[in-house]
Amino acid sequence: MSAFTANEMMTIAASRALKGSDVCFVGIGAPSAACNVARLTHAPGITLIYESGTIGTAPDVLPLSIGDGELCETAVTTVSVPEMFRYWLQGGRITIGFLGAAQIDRFGNINTTVIGDYAHPKTRLPGGGGAPEIATSAQQIFITMAQSKRAMVDRIDFFTSFGHGEGGDHRKRLGIDTAGPTLLVTDLAVWKPDPATKEFTVVSLHPGVTREQVQETCGWPVRFAATVEETPAPTALELQTLRDLKARTEAAHKAGANAGKRGSKDG
């Protein structure tokens, strides 16, 4: 159980940042995995909310999308999307917004819309969904993503979700009174914004990762904290919880796909 992958380290390091008292607006994918590992280990009291309106959900498997029936079936309650955004999110009741990104810059601004020119993109991405509102209305924003120069860029191709803008007090100047991105967890390191400039700075390297590796997979000159810690390796409990969750998810989705094929033939 001592061996682990970079992706497992990323997910577990991100999960550790959550507390049982948090009310967390969860993104699909890596954020969902991190939040549910936290719920199943050290933070059983955490309230997980997905964009479809499911509150206090406790999925046994990771959802394929915000519309996955698993979320509604295991939720304490399900409310309308307008109520979710107007009352819960814009009402300041969400402590953590947990997001992923296709592109990110040094100030935590996120692109999930297009790669390349908007009118003639190289790749058209899923879009913002509720992320732009989450980025400005949740009390804090956590972000998790794998590092690459293609993803961590000096300038994002499209401004989907506002992080710290140009840095410094840009959020405050725009009248945004929430903290914005306070944590970035990648497959190589843990980053936090500089208190003054708001530029993401490496505060912890995952086991076996070097500063050179971090710089090689980042599109801007990386800043390192005065003291850079080593991220604690995953515990046996954390690894087993994550692997069991992934195994259940794979089995459930495979069974669902097979059932769909049988239904199609029968029809």
GROMACS .gro file of C-alpha atoms in nm:
model
  267
    1MET     CA    1   0.000   0.000   0.000
    2SER     CA    2   0.305   0.229   0.020
    3ALA     CA    3   0.323   0.275  -0.360
    4PHE     CA    4   0.092   0.542  -0.503
    5THR     CA    5   0.047   0.735  -0.824
    6ALA     CA    6   0.083   1.108  -0.879
    7ASN     CA    7  -0.292   1.134  -0.937
    8GLU     CA    8  -0.367   0.953  -0.611
    9MET     CA    9  -0.132   1.189  -0.427
   10MET     CA   10  -0.307   1.488  -0.582
   11THR     CA   11  -0.655   1.366  -0.489
   12ILE     CA   12  -0.560   1.278  -0.133
   13ALA     CA   13  -0.365   1.602  -0.073
   14ALA     CA   14  -0.668   1.797  -0.195
   15SER     CA   15  -0.905   1.597   0.027
   16ARG     CA   16  -0.703   1.684   0.336
   17ALA     CA   17  -0.779   2.054   0.295
   18LEU     CA   18  -1.147   1.994   0.368
   19LYS     CA   19  -1.308   1.995   0.714
   20GLY     CA   20  -1.618   1.824   0.847
   21SER     CA   21  -1.779   2.166   0.902
   22ASP     CA   22  -1.742   2.270   0.538
   23VAL     CA   23  -2.031   2.322   0.300
   24CYS     CA   24  -1.869   2.239  -0.031
   25PHE     CA   25  -1.989   2.309  -0.384
   26VAL     CA   26  -1.836   2.019  -0.576
   27GLY     CA   27  -1.715   2.007  -0.936
   28ILE     CA   28  -1.727   1.683  -1.136
   29GLY     CA   29  -1.407   1.482  -1.185
   30ALA     CA   30  -1.102   1.531  -0.963
   31PRO     CA   31  -1.279   1.771  -0.722
   32SER     CA   32  -1.557   1.514  -0.671
   33ALA     CA   33  -1.305   1.240  -0.593
   34ALA     CA   34  -1.122   1.459  -0.340
   35CYS     CA   35  -1.441   1.569  -0.167
   36ASN     CA   36  -1.576   1.218  -0.133
   37VAL     CA   37  -1.246   1.081  -0.001
   38ALA     CA   38  -1.262   1.353   0.265
   39ARG     CA   39  -1.623   1.254   0.348
   40LEU     CA   40  -1.526   0.887   0.379
   41THR     CA   41  -1.218   0.949   0.597
   42HIS     CA   42  -1.151   1.250   0.819
   43ALA     CA   43  -1.451   1.472   0.739
   44PRO     CA   44  -1.771   1.263   0.770
   45GLY     CA   45  -1.976   1.570   0.860
   46ILE     CA   46  -1.899   1.762   0.541
   47THR     CA   47  -2.196   1.882   0.336
   48LEU     CA   48  -2.147   1.815  -0.034
   49ILE     CA   49  -2.355   2.012  -0.282
   50TYR     CA   50  -2.364   1.958  -0.658
   51GLU     CA   51  -2.486   2.208  -0.916
   52SER     CA   52  -2.802   2.010  -0.994
   53GLY     CA   53  -2.941   2.105  -0.653
   54THR     CA   54  -2.850   1.798  -0.447
   55ILE     CA   55  -2.766   1.898  -0.089
   56GLY     CA   56  -2.588   1.674   0.161
   57THR     CA   57  -2.534   1.402  -0.097
   58ALA     CA   58  -2.328   1.095  -0.007
   59PRO     CA   59  -2.269   0.903  -0.330
   60ASP     CA   60  -2.139   0.547  -0.310
   61VAL     CA   61  -1.979   0.594  -0.652
   62LEU     CA   62  -1.843   0.902  -0.829
   63PRO     CA   63  -2.105   1.071  -1.049
   64LEU     CA   64  -2.063   1.090  -1.424
   65SER     CA   65  -2.222   1.436  -1.427
   66ILE     CA   66  -2.419   1.673  -1.204
   67GLY     CA   67  -2.733   1.499  -1.331
   68ASP     CA   68  -2.627   1.153  -1.213
   69GLY     CA   69  -2.913   0.982  -1.028
   70GLU     CA   70  -2.670   0.867  -0.758
   71LEU     CA   71  -2.651   1.224  -0.629
   72CYS     CA   72  -3.026   1.270  -0.589
   73GLU     CA   73  -3.080   0.925  -0.442
   74THR     CA   74  -2.828   0.983  -0.161
   75ALA     CA   75  -2.897   1.354  -0.093
   76VAL     CA   76  -3.064   1.491   0.218
   77THR     CA   77  -3.276   1.704  -0.015
   78THR     CA   78  -3.280   1.828  -0.373
   79VAL     CA   79  -3.374   2.187  -0.454
   80SER     CA   80  -3.424   2.374  -0.779
   81VAL     CA   81  -3.119   2.517  -0.955
   82PRO     CA   82  -3.239   2.878  -0.906
   83GLU     CA   83  -3.275   2.815  -0.533
   84MET     CA   84  -2.931   2.654  -0.525
   85PHE     CA   85  -2.766   2.960  -0.675
   86ARG     CA   86  -2.979   3.241  -0.530
   87TYR     CA   87  -3.020   3.113  -0.173
   88TRP     CA   88  -2.727   2.881  -0.109
   89LEU     CA   89  -2.444   3.015  -0.323
   90GLN     CA   90  -2.517   3.386  -0.357
   91GLY     CA   91  -2.647   3.386  -0.001
   92GLY     CA   92  -2.293   3.314   0.124
   93ARG     CA   93  -2.373   2.968   0.260
   94ILE     CA   94  -2.100   2.783   0.066
   95THR     CA   95  -1.765   2.775   0.246
   96ILE     CA   96  -1.566   2.600  -0.032
   97GLY     CA   97  -1.611   2.592  -0.406
   98PHE     CA   98  -1.402   2.302  -0.540
   99LEU     CA   99  -1.321   2.343  -0.910
  100GLY     CA  100  -1.113   2.191  -1.186
  101ALA     CA  101  -0.963   2.374  -1.485
  102ALA     CA  102  -0.857   2.316  -1.844
  103GLN     CA  103  -0.628   2.622  -1.823
  104ILE     CA  104  -0.518   2.830  -1.528
  105ASP     CA  105  -0.285   3.127  -1.487
  106ARG     CA  106  -0.065   3.231  -1.195
  107PHE     CA  107  -0.348   3.427  -1.033
  108GLY     CA  108  -0.597   3.142  -1.036
  109ASN     CA  109  -0.807   3.265  -1.328
  110ILE     CA  110  -0.969   2.965  -1.500
  111ASN     CA  111  -1.054   2.880  -1.859
  112THR     CA  112  -1.300   2.599  -1.931
  113THR     CA  113  -1.446   2.747  -2.252
  114VAL     CA  114  -1.209   2.726  -2.551
  115ILE     CA  115  -0.845   2.660  -2.634
  116GLY     CA  116  -0.727   2.910  -2.896
  117ASP     CA  117  -0.922   3.195  -3.049
  118TYR     CA  118  -1.287   3.202  -2.940
  119ALA     CA  119  -1.420   3.244  -3.294
  120HIS     CA  120  -1.195   2.972  -3.435
  121PRO     CA  121  -1.088   2.755  -3.140
  122LYS     CA  122  -0.850   2.463  -3.152
  123THR     CA  123  -1.068   2.291  -2.893
  124ARG     CA  124  -1.413   2.382  -2.765
  125LEU     CA  125  -1.448   2.289  -2.398
  126PRO     CA  126  -1.761   2.215  -2.190
  127GLY     CA  127  -1.793   2.578  -2.076
  128GLY     CA  128  -1.833   2.743  -1.740
  129GLY     CA  129  -2.163   2.604  -1.616
  130GLY     CA  130  -2.198   2.738  -1.265
  131ALA     CA  131  -1.823   2.782  -1.212
  132PRO     CA  132  -1.814   3.160  -1.278
  133GLU     CA  133  -2.073   3.217  -1.004
  134ILE     CA  134  -1.903   2.971  -0.769
  135ALA     CA  135  -1.569   3.148  -0.822
  136THR     CA  136  -1.706   3.479  -0.699
  137SER     CA  137  -1.969   3.373  -0.443
  138ALA     CA  138  -1.817   3.080  -0.250
  139GLN     CA  139  -1.618   3.194   0.053
  140GLN     CA  140  -1.302   3.021  -0.076
  141ILE     CA  141  -1.205   2.839  -0.394
  142PHE     CA  142  -0.994   2.522  -0.406
  143ILE     CA  143  -0.863   2.404  -0.745
  144THR     CA  144  -0.714   2.070  -0.843
  145MET     CA  145  -0.556   1.973  -1.176
  146ALA     CA  146  -0.266   1.788  -1.333
  147GLN     CA  147   0.032   2.003  -1.427
  148SER     CA  148   0.140   2.069  -1.786
  149LYS     CA  149   0.259   2.371  -1.982
  150ARG     CA  150  -0.057   2.341  -2.188
  151ALA     CA  151  -0.276   2.373  -1.879
  152MET     CA  152  -0.074   2.612  -1.661
  153VAL     CA  153  -0.025   2.910  -1.889
  154ASP     CA  154   0.104   3.265  -1.867
  155ARG     CA  155  -0.223   3.392  -2.017
  156ILE     CA  156  -0.545   3.192  -2.043
  157ASP     CA  157  -0.718   3.182  -2.382
  158PHE     CA  158  -1.061   3.266  -2.240
  159PHE     CA  159  -1.163   3.416  -1.906
  160THR     CA  160  -1.430   3.175  -1.777
  161SER     CA  161  -1.400   3.202  -1.397
  162PHE     CA  162  -1.245   3.494  -1.210
  163GLY     CA  163  -0.963   3.412  -0.972
  164HIS     CA  164  -0.749   3.703  -0.854
  165GLY     CA  165  -0.764   3.880  -1.190
  166GLU     CA  166  -0.450   4.086  -1.234
  167GLY     CA  167  -0.341   4.001  -0.878
  168GLY     CA  168  -0.318   4.214  -0.567
  169ASP     CA  169  -0.650   4.369  -0.466
  170HIS     CA  170  -0.819   4.323  -0.804
  171ARG     CA  171  -1.111   4.129  -0.655
  172LYS     CA  172  -1.171   4.399  -0.394
  173ARG     CA  173  -1.157   4.675  -0.657
  174LEU     CA  174  -1.433   4.496  -0.847
  175GLY     CA  175  -1.647   4.470  -0.535
  176ILE     CA  176  -1.597   4.095  -0.488
  177ASP     CA  177  -1.571   4.036  -0.113
  178THR     CA  178  -1.498   3.661  -0.109
  179ALA     CA  179  -1.144   3.524  -0.073
  180GLY     CA  180  -1.117   3.366  -0.417
  181PRO     CA  181  -0.866   3.087  -0.489
  182THR     CA  182  -0.682   2.998  -0.169
  183LEU     CA  183  -0.547   2.655  -0.269
  184LEU     CA  184  -0.421   2.484  -0.583
  185VAL     CA  185  -0.333   2.115  -0.561
  186THR     CA  186  -0.162   1.954  -0.861
  187ASP     CA  187  -0.012   1.612  -0.920
  188LEU     CA  188   0.329   1.758  -0.825
  189ALA     CA  189   0.276   2.019  -0.555
  190VAL     CA  190   0.055   2.224  -0.326
  191TRP     CA  191   0.028   2.595  -0.411
  192LYS     CA  192  -0.113   2.891  -0.217
  193PRO     CA  193  -0.148   3.255  -0.323
  194ASP     CA  194   0.106   3.508  -0.200
  195PRO     CA  195  -0.071   3.727   0.061
  196ALA     CA  196   0.016   4.050  -0.124
  197THR     CA  197   0.048   3.969  -0.495
  198LYS     CA  198  -0.198   3.674  -0.496
  199GLU     CA  199   0.035   3.484  -0.732
  200PHE     CA  200   0.024   3.111  -0.666
  201THR     CA  201   0.338   2.997  -0.483
  202VAL     CA  202   0.457   2.643  -0.419
  203VAL     CA  203   0.442   2.564  -0.046
  204SER     CA  204   0.477   2.185  -0.062
  205LEU     CA  205   0.628   1.933  -0.302
  206HIS     CA  206   0.484   1.584  -0.323
  207PRO     CA  207   0.721   1.298  -0.231
  208GLY     CA  208   0.999   1.252  -0.488
  209VAL     CA  209   0.910   1.567  -0.685
  210THR     CA  210   1.180   1.827  -0.757
  211ARG     CA  211   1.155   2.200  -0.814
  212GLU     CA  212   1.283   2.144  -1.166
  213GLN     CA  213   0.990   1.911  -1.244
  214VAL     CA  214   0.743   2.172  -1.125
  215GLN     CA  215   0.900   2.442  -1.341
  216GLU     CA  216   0.922   2.215  -1.647
  217THR     CA  217   0.545   2.159  -1.638
  218CYS     CA  218   0.443   2.520  -1.573
  219GLY     CA  219   0.410   2.801  -1.826
  220TRP     CA  220   0.523   3.082  -1.600
  221PRO     CA  221   0.831   3.136  -1.377
  222VAL     CA  222   0.740   2.945  -1.061
  223ARG     CA  223   0.770   3.109  -0.722
  224PHE     CA  224   0.859   2.890  -0.424
  225ALA     CA  225   0.787   2.972  -0.061
  226ALA     CA  226   1.078   3.054   0.168
  227THR     CA  227   1.026   2.714   0.328
  228VAL     CA  228   0.893   2.440   0.100
  229GLU     CA  229   0.759   2.137   0.286
  230GLU     CA  230   0.717   1.780   0.162
  231THR     CA  231   0.356   1.671   0.127
  232PRO     CA  232   0.291   1.378   0.362
  233ALA     CA  233   0.252   1.055   0.166
  234PRO     CA  234  -0.095   0.897   0.154
  235THR     CA  235  -0.183   0.677   0.448
  236ALA     CA  236  -0.303   0.321   0.400
  237LEU     CA  237  -0.658   0.431   0.492
  238GLU     CA  238  -0.657   0.719   0.243
  239LEU     CA  239  -0.527   0.504  -0.041
  240GLN     CA  240  -0.765   0.217   0.028
  241THR     CA  241  -1.061   0.455   0.051
  242LEU     CA  242  -0.976   0.620  -0.281
  243ARG     CA  243  -0.907   0.291  -0.459
  244ASP     CA  244  -1.226   0.132  -0.329
  245LEU     CA  245  -1.424   0.437  -0.442
  246LYS     CA  246  -1.272   0.421  -0.790
  247ALA     CA  247  -1.330   0.044  -0.812
  248ARG     CA  248  -1.698   0.079  -0.714
  249THR     CA  249  -1.737   0.360  -0.965
  250GLU     CA  250  -1.582   0.162  -1.249
  251ALA     CA  251  -1.795  -0.143  -1.172
  252ALA     CA  252  -2.117   0.060  -1.150
  253HIS     CA  253  -2.056   0.248  -1.473
  254LYS     CA  254  -1.961  -0.071  -1.654
  255ALA     CA  255  -2.278  -0.242  -1.534
  256GLY     CA  256  -2.482   0.060  -1.643
  257ALA     CA  257  -2.325   0.057  -1.988
  258ASN     CA  258  -2.389  -0.316  -2.029
  259ALA     CA  259  -2.751  -0.274  -1.920
  260GLY     CA  260  -2.792   0.003  -2.177
  261LYS     CA  261  -2.657  -0.222  -2.452
  262ARG     CA  262  -2.895  -0.503  -2.353
  263GLY     CA  263  -3.186  -0.261  -2.349
  264SER     CA  264  -3.096  -0.134  -2.693
  265LYS     CA  265  -3.092  -0.488  -2.833
  266ASP     CA  266  -3.420  -0.577  -2.666
  267GLY     CA  267  -3.580  -0.262  -2.809
   0.00000   0.00000   0.00000
